[in-house]
PDB file of C-alpha atoms in Angstrom:
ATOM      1  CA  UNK A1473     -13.113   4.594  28.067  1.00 50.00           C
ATOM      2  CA  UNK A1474     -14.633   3.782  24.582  1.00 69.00           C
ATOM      3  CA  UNK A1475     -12.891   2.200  21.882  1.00 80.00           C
ATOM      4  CA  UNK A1476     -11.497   4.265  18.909  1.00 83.00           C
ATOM      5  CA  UNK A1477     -13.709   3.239  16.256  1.00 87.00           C
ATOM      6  CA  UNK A1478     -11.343   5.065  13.518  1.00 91.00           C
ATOM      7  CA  UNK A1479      -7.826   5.220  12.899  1.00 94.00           C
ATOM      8  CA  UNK A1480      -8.191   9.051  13.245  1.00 95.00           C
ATOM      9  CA  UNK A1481      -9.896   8.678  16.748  1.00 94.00           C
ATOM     10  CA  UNK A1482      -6.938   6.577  17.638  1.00 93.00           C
ATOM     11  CA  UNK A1483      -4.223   8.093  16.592  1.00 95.00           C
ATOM     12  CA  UNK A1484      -5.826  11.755  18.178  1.00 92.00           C
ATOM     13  CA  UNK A1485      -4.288  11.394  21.734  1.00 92.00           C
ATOM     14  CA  UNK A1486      -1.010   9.588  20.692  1.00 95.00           C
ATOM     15  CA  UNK A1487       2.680  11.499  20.890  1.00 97.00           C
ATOM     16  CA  UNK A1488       3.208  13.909  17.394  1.00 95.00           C
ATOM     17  CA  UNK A1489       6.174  11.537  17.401  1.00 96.00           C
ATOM     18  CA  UNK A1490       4.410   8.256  17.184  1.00 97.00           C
ATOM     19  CA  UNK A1491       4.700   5.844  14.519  1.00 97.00           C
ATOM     20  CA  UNK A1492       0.699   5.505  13.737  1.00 97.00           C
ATOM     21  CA  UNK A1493       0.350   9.446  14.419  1.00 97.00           C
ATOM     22  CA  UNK A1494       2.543  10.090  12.095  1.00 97.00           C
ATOM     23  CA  UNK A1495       1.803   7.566   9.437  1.00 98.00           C
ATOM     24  CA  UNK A1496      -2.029   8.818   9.622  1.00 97.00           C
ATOM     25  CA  UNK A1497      -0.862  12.663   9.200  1.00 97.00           C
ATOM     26  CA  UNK A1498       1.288  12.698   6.911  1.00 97.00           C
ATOM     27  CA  UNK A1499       0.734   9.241   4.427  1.00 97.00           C
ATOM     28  CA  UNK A1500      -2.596   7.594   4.969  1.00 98.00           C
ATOM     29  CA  UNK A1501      -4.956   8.455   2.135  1.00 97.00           C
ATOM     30  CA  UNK A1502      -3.061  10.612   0.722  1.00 97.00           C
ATOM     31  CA  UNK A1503      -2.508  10.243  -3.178  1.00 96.00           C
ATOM     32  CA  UNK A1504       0.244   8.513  -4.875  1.00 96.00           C
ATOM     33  CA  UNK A1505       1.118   8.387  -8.060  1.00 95.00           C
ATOM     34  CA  UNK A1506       4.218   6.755  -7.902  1.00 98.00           C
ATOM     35  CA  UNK A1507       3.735   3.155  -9.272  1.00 98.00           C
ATOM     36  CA  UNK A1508       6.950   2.075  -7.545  1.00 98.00           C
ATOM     37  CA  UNK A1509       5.251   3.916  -4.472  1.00 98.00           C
ATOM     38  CA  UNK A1510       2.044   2.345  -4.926  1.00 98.00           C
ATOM     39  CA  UNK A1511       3.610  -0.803  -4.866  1.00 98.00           C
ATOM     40  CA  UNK A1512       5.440  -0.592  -2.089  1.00 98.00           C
ATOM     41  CA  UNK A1513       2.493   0.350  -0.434  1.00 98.00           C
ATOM     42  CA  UNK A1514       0.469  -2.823  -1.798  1.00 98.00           C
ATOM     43  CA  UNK A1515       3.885  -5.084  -0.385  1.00 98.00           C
ATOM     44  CA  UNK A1516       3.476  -3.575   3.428  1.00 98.00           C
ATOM     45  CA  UNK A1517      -0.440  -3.760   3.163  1.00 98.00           C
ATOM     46  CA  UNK A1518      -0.049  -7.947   2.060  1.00 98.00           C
ATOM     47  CA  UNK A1519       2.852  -7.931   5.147  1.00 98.00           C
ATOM     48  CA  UNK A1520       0.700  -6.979   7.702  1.00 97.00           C
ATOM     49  CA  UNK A1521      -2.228  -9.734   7.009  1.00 96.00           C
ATOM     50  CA  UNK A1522      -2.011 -11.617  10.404  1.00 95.00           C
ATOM     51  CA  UNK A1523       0.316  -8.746  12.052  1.00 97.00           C
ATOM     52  CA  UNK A1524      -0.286  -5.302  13.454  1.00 96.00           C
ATOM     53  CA  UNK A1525      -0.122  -1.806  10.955  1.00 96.00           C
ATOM     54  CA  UNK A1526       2.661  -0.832  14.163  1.00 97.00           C
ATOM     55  CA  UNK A1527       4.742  -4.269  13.497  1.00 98.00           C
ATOM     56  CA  UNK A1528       4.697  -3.050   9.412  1.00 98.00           C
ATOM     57  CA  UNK A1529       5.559   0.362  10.320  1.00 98.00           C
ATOM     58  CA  UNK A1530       8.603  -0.623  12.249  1.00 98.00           C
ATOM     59  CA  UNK A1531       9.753  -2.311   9.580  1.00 98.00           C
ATOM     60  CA  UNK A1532       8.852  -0.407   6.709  1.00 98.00           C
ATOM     61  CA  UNK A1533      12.137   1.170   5.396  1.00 98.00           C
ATOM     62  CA  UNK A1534      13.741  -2.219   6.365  1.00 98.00           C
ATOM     63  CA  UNK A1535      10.966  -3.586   3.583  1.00 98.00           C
ATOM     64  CA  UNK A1536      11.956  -0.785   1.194  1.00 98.00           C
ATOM     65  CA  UNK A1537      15.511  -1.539   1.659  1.00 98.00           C
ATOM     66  CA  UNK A1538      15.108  -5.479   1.247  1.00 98.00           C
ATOM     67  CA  UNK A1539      12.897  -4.864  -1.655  1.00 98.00           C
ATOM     68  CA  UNK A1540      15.319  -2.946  -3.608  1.00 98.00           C
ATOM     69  CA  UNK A1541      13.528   0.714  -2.962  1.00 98.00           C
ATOM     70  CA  UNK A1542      10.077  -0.721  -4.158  1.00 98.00           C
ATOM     71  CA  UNK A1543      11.610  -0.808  -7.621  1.00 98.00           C
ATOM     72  CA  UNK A1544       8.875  -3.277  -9.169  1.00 98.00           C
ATOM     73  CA  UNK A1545      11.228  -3.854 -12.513  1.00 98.00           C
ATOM     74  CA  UNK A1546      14.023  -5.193 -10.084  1.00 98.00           C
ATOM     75  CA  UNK A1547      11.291  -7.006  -8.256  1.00 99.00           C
ATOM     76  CA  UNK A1548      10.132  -8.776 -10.888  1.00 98.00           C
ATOM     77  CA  UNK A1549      13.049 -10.251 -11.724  1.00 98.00           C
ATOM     78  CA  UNK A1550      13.878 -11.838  -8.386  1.00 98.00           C
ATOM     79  CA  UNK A1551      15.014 -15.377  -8.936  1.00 98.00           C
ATOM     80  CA  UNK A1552      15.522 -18.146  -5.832  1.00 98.00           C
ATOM     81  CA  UNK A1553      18.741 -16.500  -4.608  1.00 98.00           C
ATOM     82  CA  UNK A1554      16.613 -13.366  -3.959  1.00 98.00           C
ATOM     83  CA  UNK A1555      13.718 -15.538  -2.325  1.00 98.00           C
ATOM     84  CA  UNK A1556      16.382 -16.963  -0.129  1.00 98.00           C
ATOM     85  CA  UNK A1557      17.897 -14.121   0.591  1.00 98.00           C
ATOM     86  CA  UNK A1558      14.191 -12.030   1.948  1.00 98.00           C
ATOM     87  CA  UNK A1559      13.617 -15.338   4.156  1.00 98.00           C
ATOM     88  CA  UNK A1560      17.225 -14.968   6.039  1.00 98.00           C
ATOM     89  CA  UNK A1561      16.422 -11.131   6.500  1.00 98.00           C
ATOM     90  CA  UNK A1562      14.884 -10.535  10.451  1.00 98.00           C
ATOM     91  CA  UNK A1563      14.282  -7.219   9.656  1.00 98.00           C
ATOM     92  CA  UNK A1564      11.114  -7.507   7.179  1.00 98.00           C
ATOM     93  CA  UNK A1565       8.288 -10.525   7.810  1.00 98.00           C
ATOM     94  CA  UNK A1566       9.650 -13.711   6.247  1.00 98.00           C
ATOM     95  CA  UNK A1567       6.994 -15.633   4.746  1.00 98.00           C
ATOM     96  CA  UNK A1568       7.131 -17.055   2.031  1.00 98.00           C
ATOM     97  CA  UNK A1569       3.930 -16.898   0.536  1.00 98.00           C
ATOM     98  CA  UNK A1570       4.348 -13.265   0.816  1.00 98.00           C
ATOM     99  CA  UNK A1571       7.243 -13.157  -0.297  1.00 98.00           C
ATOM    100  CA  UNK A1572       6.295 -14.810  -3.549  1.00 98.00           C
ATOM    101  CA  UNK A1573       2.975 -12.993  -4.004  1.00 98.00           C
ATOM    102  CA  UNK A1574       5.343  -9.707  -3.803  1.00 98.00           C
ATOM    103  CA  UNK A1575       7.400 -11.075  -7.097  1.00 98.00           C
ATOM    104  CA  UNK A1576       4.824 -12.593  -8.520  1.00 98.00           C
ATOM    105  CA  UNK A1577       2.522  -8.960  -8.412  1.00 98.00           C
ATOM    106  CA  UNK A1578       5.184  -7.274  -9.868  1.00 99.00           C
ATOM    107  CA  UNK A1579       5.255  -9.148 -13.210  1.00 98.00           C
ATOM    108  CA  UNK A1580       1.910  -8.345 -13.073  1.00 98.00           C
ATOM    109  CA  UNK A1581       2.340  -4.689 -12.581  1.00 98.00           C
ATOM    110  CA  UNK A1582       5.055  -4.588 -15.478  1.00 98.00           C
ATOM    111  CA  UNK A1583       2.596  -6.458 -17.968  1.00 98.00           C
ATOM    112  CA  UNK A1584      -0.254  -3.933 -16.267  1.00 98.00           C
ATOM    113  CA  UNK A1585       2.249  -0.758 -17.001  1.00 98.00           C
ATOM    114  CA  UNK A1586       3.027  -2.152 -20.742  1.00 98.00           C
ATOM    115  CA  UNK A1587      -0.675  -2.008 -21.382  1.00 98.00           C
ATOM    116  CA  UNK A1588      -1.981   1.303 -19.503  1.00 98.00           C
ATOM    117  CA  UNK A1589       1.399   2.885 -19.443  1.00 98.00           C
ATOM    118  CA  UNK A1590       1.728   2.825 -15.481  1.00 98.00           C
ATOM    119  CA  UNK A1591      -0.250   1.134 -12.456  1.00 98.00           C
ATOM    120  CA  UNK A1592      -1.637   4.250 -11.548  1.00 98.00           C
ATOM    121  CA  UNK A1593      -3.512   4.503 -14.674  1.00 98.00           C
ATOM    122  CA  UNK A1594      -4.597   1.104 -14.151  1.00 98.00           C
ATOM    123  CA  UNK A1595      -5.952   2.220 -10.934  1.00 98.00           C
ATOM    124  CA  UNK A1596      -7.283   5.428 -12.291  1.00 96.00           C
ATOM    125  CA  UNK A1597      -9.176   3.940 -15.026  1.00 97.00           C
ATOM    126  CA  UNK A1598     -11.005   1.952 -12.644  1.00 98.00           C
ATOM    127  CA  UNK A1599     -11.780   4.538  -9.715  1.00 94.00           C
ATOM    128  CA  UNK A1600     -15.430   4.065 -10.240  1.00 96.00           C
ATOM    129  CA  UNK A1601     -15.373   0.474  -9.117  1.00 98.00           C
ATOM    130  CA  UNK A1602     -17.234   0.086  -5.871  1.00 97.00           C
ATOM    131  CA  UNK A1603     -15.378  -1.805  -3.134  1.00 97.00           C
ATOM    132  CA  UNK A1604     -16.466  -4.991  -4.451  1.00 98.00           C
ATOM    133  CA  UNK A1605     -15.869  -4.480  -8.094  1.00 98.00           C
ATOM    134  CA  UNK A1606     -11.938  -3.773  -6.182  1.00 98.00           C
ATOM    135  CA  UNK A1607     -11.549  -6.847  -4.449  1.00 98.00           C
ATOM    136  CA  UNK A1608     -12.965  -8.781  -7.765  1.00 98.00           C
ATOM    137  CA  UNK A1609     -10.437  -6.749  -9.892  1.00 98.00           C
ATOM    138  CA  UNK A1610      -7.630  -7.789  -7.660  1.00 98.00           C
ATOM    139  CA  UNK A1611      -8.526 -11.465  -6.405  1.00 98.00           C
ATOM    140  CA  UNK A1612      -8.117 -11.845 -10.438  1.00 98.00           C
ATOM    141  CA  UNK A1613      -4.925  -9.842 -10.894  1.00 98.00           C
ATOM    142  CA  UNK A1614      -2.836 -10.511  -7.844  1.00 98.00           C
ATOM    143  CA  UNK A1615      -1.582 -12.594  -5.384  1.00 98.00           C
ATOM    144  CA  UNK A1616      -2.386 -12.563  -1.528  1.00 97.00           C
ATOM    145  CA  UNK A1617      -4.697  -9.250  -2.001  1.00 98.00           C
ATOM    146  CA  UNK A1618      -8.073 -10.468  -0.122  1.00 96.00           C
ATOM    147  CA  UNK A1619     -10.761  -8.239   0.933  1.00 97.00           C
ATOM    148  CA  UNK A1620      -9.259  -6.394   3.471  1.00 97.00           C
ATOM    149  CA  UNK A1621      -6.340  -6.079   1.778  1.00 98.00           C
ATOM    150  CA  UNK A1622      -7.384  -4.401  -1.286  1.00 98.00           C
ATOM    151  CA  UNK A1623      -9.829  -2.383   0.829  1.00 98.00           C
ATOM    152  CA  UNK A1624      -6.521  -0.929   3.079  1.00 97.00           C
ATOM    153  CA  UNK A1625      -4.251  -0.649   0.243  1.00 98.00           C
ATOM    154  CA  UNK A1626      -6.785   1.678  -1.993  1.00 98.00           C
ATOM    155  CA  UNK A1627      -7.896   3.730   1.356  1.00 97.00           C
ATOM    156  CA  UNK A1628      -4.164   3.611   2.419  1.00 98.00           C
ATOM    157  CA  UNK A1629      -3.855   5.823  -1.383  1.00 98.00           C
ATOM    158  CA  UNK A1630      -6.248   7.630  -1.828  1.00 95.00           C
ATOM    159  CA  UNK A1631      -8.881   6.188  -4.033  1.00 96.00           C
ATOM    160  CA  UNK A1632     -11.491   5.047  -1.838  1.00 95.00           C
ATOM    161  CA  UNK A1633     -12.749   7.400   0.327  1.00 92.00           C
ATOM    162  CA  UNK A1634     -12.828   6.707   4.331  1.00 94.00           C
ATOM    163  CA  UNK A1635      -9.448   6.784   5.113  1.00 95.00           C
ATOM    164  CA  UNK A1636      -9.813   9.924   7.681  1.00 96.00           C
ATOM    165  CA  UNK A1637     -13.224  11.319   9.199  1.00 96.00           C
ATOM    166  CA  UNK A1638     -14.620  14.759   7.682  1.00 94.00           C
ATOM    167  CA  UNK A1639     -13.844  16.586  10.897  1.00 93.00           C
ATOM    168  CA  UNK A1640     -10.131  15.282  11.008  1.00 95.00           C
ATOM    169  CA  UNK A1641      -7.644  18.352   9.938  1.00 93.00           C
ATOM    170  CA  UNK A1642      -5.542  15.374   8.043  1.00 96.00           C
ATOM    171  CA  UNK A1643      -8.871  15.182   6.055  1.00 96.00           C
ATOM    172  CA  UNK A1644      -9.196  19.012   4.724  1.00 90.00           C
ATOM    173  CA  UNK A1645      -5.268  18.660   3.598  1.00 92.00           C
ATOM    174  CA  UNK A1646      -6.118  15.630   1.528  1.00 95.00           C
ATOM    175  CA  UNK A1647      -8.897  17.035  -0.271  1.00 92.00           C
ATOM    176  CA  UNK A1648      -7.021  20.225  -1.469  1.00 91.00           C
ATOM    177  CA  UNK A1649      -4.153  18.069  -3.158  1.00 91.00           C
ATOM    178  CA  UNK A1650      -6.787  15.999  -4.765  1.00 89.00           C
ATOM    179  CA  UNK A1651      -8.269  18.929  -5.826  1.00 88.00           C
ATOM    180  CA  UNK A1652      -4.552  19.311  -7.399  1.00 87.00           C
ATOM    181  CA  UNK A1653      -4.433  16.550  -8.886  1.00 83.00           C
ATOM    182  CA  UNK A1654      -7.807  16.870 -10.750  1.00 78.00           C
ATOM    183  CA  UNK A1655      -6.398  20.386 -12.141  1.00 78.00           C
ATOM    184  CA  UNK A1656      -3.545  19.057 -13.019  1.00 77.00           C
ATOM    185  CA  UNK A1657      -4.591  16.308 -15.093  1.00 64.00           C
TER     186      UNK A1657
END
């Protein structure tokens, strides 16, 4: 048997009920607009460097309950006591270099949201960058966001393309709400 060579090919003959399955149908690629959404999605995509997407989707609400809901004001005010506190907790990845980067990205989302008014409109005023204008953009900005990182994290939302294959059904749906969100803008 071949291997998958997309997520969309892999997660085709899994169980409805299936973590990846159901991550890829119903969240990866699709839009957000949320910035404390986006950046919850930016802390699991710097958790999984080194781990498997299953490990991070095991643990994800666990990560969204550690982390305060993905509330990047809160986050950014996390002192020692709160660093301490993340590296006792089994339930999310405790590293500390992660953990860090996570704070330390959300002062820079709150200093990126006083100047463009949110993250996504960070991100949307620089959708034309190419992939490596991306990884630039965020090697400068942020902490612990490497190639692959920044490459997941913008595919895992919606701005690059390539997240699911044209003939995927998960592909069609995605179009029509970006279609939406064009209109709507």
């Amino acid at each position: 048997m071949e291997k998958p060579t997309t997520y969309c090919e892999y997660v085709r003959k899994l169980p409805k009920d299936d973590l990846n399955r159901m991550y890829h149908d119903t969240e990866y690629g699709f839009p957000l607009t949320n910035d404390n959404e986006l950046f919850g999605r930016l802390i699991l995509e710097i958790n999984q460097a080194g781990l498997s997407w299953t490990t991070i989707l095991k643990k994800k609400e666990n990560f969204r309950k550690s982390f305060d809901n993905f509330d990047i004001k809160k986050i950014s005010k996390y002192q020692e006591k709160d660093i301490e506190r993340l590296l006792e907790d089994s339930s999310i990845i405790r590293n500390k270099l992660k953990i860090n980067a996570v704070i330390f990205n959300a002062e820079k989302v709150i200093f990126i949201q006083k100047e463009y008014s949110s993250f996504y409109n960070w991100l949307m005023n620089h959708q034309t960058n190419n992939l490596s204008q991306w990884v630039k953009l965020f090697k400068k900005t942020f902490k612990f966001t490497g190639g692959e990182i920044t490459k997941e994290f913008l595919l895992s939302i919606g701005i690059l393309s390539g997240a699911h294959v044209a003939h995927c059904p998960v592909f069609l749906s995605i179009k029509k709400i970006k279609c939406n969100l064009k209109t709507n803008d």
